[in-house]
PDB file of C-alpha atoms in Angstrom:
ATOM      1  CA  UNK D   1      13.610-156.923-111.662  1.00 45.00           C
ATOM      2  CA  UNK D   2      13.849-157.230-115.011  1.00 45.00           C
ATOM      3  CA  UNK D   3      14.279-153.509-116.511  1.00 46.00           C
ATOM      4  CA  UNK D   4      16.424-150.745-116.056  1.00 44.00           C
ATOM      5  CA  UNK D   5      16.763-148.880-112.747  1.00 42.00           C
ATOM      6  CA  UNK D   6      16.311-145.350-113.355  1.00 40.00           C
ATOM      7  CA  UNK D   7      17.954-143.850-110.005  1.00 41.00           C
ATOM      8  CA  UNK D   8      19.464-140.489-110.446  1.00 42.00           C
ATOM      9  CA  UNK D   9      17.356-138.354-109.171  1.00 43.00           C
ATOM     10  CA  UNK D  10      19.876-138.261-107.769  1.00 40.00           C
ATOM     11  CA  UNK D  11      21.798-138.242-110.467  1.00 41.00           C
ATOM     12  CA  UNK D  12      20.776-135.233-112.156  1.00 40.00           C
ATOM     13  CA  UNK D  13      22.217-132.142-111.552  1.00 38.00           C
ATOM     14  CA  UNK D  14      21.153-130.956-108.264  1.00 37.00           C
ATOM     15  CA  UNK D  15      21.083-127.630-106.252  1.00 37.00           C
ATOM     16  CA  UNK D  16      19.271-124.461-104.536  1.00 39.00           C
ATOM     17  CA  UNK D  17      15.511-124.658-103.516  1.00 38.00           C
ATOM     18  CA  UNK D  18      12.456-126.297-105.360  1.00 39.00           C
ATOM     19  CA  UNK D  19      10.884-123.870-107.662  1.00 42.00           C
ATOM     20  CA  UNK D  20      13.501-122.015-108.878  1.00 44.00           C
ATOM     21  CA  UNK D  21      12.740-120.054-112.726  1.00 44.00           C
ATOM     22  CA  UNK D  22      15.100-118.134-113.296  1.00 56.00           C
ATOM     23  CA  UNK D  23      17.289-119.158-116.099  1.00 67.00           C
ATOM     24  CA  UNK D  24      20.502-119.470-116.045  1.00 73.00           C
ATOM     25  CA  UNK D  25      22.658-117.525-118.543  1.00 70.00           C
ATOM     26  CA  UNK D  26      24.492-119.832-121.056  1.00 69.00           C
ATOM     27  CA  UNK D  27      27.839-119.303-120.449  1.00 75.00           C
ATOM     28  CA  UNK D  28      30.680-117.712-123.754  1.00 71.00           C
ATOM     29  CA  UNK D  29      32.124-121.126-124.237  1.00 69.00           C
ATOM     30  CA  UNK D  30      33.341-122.830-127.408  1.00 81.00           C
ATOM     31  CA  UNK D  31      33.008-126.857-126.427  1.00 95.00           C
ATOM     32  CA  UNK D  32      30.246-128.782-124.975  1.00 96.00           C
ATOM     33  CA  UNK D  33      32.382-129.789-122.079  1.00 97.00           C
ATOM     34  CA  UNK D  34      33.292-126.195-121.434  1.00 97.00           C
ATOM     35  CA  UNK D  35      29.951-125.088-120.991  1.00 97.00           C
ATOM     36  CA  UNK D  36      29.052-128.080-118.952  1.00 98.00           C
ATOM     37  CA  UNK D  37      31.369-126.675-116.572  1.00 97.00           C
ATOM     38  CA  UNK D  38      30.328-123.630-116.069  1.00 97.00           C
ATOM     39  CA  UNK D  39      26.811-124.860-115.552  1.00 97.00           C
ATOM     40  CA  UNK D  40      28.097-127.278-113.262  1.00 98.00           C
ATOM     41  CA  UNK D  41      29.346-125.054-110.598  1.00 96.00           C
ATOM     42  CA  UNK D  42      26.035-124.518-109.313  1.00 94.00           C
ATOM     43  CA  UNK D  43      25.197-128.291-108.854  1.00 96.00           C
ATOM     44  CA  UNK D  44      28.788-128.906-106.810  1.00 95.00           C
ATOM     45  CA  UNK D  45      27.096-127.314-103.882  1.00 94.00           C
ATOM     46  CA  UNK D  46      24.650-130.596-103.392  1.00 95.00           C
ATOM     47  CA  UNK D  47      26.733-133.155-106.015  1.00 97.00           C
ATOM     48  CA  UNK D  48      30.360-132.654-105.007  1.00 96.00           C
ATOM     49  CA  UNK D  49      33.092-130.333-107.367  1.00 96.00           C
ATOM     50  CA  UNK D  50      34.159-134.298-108.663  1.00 96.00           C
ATOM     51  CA  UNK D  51      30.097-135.451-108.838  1.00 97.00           C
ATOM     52  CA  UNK D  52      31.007-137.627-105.865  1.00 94.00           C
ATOM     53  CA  UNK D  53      27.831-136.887-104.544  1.00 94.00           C
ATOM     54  CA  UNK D  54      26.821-136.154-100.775  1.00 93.00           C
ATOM     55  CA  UNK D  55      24.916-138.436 -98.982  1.00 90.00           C
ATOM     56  CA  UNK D  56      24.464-135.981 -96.179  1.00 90.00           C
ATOM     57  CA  UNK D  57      22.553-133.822 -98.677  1.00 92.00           C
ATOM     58  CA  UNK D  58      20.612-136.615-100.271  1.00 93.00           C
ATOM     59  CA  UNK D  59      22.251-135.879-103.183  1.00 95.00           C
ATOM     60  CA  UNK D  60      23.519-138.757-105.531  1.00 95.00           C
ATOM     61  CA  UNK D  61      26.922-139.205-107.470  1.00 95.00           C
ATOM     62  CA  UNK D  62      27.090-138.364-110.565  1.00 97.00           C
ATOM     63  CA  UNK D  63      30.615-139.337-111.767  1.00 96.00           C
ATOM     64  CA  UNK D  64      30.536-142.563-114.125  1.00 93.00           C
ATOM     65  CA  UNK D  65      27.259-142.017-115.220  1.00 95.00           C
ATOM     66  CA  UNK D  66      26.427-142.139-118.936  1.00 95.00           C
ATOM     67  CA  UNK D  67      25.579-138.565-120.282  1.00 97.00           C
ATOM     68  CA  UNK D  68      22.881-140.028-121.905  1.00 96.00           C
ATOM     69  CA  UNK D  69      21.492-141.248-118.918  1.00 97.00           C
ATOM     70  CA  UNK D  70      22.169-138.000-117.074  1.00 98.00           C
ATOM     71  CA  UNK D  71      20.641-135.882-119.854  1.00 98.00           C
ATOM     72  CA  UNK D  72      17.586-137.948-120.105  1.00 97.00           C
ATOM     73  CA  UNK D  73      17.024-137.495-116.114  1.00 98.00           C
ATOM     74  CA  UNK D  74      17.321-133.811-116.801  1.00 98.00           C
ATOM     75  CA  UNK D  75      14.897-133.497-119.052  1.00 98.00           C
ATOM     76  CA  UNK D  76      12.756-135.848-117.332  1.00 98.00           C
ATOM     77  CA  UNK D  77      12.860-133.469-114.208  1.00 98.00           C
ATOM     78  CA  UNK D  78      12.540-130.669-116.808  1.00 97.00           C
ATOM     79  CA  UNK D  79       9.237-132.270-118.170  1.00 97.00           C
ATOM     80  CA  UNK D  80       7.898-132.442-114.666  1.00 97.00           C
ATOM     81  CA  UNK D  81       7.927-136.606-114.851  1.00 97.00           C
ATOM     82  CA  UNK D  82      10.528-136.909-112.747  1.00 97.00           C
ATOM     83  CA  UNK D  83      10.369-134.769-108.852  1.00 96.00           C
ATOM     84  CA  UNK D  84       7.569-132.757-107.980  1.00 96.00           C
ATOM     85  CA  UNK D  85       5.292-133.106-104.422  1.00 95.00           C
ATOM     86  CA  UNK D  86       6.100-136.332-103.424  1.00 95.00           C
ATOM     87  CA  UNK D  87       9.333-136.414-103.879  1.00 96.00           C
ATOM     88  CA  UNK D  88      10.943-134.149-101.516  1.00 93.00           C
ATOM     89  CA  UNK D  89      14.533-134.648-102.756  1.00 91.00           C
ATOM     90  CA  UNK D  90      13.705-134.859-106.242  1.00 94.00           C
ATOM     91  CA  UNK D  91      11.523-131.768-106.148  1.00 96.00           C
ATOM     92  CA  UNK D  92      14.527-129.186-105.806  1.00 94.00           C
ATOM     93  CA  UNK D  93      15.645-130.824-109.209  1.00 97.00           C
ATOM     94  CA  UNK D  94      12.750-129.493-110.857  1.00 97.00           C
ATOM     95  CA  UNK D  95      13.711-126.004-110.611  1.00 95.00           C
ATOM     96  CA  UNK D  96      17.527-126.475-111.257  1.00 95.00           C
ATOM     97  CA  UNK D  97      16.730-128.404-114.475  1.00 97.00           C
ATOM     98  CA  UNK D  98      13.973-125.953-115.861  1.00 97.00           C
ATOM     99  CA  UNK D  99      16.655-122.984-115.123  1.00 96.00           C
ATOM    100  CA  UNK D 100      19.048-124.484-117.385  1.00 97.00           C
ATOM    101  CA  UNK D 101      18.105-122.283-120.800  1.00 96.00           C
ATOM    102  CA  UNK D 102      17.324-124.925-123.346  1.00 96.00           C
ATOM    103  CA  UNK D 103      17.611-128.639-124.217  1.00 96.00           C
ATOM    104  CA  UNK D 104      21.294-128.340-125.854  1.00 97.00           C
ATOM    105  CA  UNK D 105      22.208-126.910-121.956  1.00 97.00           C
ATOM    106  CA  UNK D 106      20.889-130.371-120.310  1.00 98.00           C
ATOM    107  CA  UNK D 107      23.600-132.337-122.954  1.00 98.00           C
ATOM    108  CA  UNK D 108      26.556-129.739-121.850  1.00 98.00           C
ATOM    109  CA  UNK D 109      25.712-130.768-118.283  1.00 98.00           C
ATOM    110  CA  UNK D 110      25.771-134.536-119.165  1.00 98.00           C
ATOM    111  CA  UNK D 111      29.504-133.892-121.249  1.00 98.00           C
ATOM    112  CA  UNK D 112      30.907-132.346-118.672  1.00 98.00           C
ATOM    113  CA  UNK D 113      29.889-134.900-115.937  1.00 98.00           C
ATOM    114  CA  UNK D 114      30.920-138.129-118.003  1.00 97.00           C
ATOM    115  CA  UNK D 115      34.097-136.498-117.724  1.00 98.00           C
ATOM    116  CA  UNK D 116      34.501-136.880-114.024  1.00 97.00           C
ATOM    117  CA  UNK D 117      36.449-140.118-112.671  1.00 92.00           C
ATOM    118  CA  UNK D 118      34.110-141.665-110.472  1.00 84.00           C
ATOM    119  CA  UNK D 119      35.643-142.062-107.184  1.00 74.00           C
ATOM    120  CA  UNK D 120      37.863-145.330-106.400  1.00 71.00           C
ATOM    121  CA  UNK D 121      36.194-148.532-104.881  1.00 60.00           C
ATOM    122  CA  UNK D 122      35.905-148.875-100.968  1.00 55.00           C
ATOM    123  CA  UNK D 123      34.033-151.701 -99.850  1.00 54.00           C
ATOM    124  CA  UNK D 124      33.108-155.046-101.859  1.00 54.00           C
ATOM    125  CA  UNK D 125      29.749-156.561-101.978  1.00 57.00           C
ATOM    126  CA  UNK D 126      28.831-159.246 -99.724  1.00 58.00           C
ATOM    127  CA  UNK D 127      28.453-162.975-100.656  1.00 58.00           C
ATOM    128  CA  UNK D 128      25.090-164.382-100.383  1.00 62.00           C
ATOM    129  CA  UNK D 129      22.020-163.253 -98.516  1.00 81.00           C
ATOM    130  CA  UNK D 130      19.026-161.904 -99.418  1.00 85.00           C
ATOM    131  CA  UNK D 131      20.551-158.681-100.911  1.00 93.00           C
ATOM    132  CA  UNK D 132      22.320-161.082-103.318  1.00 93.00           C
ATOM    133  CA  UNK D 133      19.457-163.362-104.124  1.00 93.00           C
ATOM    134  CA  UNK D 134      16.694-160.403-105.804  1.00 94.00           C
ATOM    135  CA  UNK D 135      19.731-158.644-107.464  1.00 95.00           C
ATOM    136  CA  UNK D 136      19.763-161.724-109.728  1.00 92.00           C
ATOM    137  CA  UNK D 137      16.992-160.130-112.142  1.00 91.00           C
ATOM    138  CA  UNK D 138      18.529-157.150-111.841  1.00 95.00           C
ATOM    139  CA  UNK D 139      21.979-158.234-113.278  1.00 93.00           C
ATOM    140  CA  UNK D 140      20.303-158.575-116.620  1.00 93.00           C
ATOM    141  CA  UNK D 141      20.515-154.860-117.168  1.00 94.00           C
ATOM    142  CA  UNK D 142      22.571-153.901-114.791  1.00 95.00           C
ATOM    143  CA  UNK D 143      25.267-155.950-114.779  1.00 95.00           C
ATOM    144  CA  UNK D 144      26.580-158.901-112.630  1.00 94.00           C
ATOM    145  CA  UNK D 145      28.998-156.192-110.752  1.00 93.00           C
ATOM    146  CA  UNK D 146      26.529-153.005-111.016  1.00 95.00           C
ATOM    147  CA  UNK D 147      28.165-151.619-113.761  1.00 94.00           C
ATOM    148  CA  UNK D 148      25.160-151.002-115.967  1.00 95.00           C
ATOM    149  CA  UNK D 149      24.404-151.096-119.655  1.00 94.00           C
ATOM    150  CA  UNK D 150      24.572-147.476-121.828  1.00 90.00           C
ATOM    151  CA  UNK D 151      22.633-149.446-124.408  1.00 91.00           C
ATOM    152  CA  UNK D 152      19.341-150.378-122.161  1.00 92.00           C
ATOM    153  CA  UNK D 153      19.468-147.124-120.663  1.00 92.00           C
ATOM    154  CA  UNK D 154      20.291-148.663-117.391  1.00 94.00           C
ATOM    155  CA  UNK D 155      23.021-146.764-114.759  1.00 95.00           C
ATOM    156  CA  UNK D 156      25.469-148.213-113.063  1.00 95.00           C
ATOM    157  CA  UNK D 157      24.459-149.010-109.449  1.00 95.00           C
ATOM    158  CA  UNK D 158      27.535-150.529-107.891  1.00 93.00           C
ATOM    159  CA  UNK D 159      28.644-147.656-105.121  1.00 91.00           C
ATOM    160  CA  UNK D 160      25.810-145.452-105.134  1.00 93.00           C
ATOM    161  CA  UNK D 161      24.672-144.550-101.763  1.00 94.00           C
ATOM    162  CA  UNK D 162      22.593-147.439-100.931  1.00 94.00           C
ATOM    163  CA  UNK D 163      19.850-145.160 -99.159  1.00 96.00           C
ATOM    164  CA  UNK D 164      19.340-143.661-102.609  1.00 97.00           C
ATOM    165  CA  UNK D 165      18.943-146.681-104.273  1.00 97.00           C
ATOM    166  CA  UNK D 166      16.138-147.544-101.859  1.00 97.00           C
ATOM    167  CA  UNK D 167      14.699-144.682-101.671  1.00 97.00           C
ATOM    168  CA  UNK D 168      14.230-144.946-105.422  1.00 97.00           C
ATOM    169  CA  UNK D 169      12.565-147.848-105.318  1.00 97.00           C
ATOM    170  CA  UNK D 170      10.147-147.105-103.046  1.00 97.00           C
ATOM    171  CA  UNK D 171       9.393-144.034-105.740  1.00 97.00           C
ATOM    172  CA  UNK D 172       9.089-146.744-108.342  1.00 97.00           C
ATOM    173  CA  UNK D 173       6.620-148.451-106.367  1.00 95.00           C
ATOM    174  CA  UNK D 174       4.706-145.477-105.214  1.00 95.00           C
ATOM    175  CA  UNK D 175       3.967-144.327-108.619  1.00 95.00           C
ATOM    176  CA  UNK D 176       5.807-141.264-107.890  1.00 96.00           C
ATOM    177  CA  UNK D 177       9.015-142.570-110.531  1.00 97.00           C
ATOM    178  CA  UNK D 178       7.870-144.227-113.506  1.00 95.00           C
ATOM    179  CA  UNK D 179       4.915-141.773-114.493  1.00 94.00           C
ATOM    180  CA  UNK D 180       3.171-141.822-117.707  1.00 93.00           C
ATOM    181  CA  UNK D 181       5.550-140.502-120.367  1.00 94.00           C
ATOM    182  CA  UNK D 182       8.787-142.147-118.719  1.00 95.00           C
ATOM    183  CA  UNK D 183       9.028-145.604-120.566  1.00 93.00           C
ATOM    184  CA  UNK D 184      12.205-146.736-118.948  1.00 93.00           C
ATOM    185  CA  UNK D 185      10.781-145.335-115.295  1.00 94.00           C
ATOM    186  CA  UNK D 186       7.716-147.110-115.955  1.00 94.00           C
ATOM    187  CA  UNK D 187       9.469-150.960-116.590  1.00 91.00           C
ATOM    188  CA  UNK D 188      11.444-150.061-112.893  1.00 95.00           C
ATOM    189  CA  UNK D 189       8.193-148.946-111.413  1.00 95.00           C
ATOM    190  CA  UNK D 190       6.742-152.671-112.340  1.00 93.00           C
ATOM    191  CA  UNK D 191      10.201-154.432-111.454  1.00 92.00           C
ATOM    192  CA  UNK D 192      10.222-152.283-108.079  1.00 95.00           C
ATOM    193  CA  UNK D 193       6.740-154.069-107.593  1.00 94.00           C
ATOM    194  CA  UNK D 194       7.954-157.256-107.475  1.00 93.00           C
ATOM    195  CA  UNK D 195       9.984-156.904-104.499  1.00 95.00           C
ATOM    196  CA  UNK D 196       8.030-158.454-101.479  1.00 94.00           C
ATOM    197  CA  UNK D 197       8.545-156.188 -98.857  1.00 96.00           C
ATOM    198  CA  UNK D 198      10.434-153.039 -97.673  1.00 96.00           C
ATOM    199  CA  UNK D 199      13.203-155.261 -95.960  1.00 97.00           C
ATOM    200  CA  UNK D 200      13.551-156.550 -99.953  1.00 97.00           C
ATOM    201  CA  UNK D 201      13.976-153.442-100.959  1.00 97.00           C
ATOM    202  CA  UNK D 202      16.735-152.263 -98.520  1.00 97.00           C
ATOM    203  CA  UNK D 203      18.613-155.415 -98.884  1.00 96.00           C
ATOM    204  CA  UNK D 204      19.105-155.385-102.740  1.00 97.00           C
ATOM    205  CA  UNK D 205      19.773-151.223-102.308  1.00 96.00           C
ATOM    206  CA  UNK D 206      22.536-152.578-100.038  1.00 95.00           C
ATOM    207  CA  UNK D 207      23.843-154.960-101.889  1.00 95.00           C
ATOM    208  CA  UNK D 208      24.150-153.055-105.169  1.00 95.00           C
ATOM    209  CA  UNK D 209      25.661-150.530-103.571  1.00 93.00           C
ATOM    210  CA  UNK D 210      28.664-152.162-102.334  1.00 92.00           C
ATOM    211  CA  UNK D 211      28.968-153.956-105.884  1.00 92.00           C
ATOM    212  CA  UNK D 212      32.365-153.409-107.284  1.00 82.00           C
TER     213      UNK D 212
END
């Protein structure tokens, strides 16, 4: 696992049904961050008011992601190269992304989120074990602690909801992440390959989740 994990999918903005058109208004603001907000309230539904994210919901956090990272997920889902049949979480984001009005909307979103304190450390990462052992390659771009790299494009991982992260991966490998026209989804979707099995898979999405 050499490349960049592209997991938001959560990490977008998230909320209402798949399919949804209808645009929503931009709202009389003067600052980025302003109008992030007000876009914002209709993703706290599924993300959390503090982009804590809702596990319950399927629904990733948000808060310490780069706004880069966040924006580029958005327009991903935008695009249609992120979501669609297959993904049945990831689907809903289709519609909430395309209902945003225009590109300059996805990087309000992104400013207001990076403004968000992500939520305080709970649990620390186990020593050893498999989990341990196939995040090696991973720590390249993601950081020894899951803290992730703005520059590579990678997120931080370390206390994302670990059945995300898994369920990610097994997107990567299905083809249904990664598509043509994603470059950094399409490096995970060949690092996801490597893993050897699904118990691989769930032990490094456990152990990267309770990174710290």
């Amino acid at each position: 696992m050499r490349a960049p994990v592209i997991f938001i999918g959560a990490a977008a903005v998230v909320v209402a049904a798949a399919g949804c058109s209808t645009a929503t208004p931009a709202p009389e603001a003067s600052s980025p961050v302003a109008r992030g907000r007000a876009y914002y309230t209709t993703c706290q539904g599924c993300h959390g008011n503090a982009g804590e994210g809702f596990a319950g919901m399927k629904a990733p956090r948000l808060a310490g992601l780069p706004p880069s990272y966040v924006a580029e997920q958005l327009l991903l889902y935008r695009k249609d190269l992120r979501g669609g049949p297959a993904d049945f979480q990831g689907v809903q984001m289709n519609g909430r992304a395309k209902a945003l009005p225009d590109e300059q909307a996805l990087q309000d979103v992104a400013a207001y989120i990076a403004t968000l304190p992500p939520p305080p450390a709970q649990v620390a990462a186990a020593k050893g074990g498999a989990g341990a052992a196939l995040y090696e390659s991973c720590a390249a771009c993601h950081g020894a602690r899951g803290e992730g790299n703005a520059e590579l494009g990678a997120p931080p991982l370390a206390g994302t909801d670990a059945d995300y992260l898994a369920r990610q991966l097994r997107n990567f490998r299905k083809g249904i992440r990664g598509r043509e026209g994603d470059e950094k989804g399409r490096q995970m979707a060949a690092a996801a390959a490597v893993l050897p099995d699904e118990a691989a898979i769930d032990a490094v999405a456990a152990h990267a989740s309770a990174l710290r």
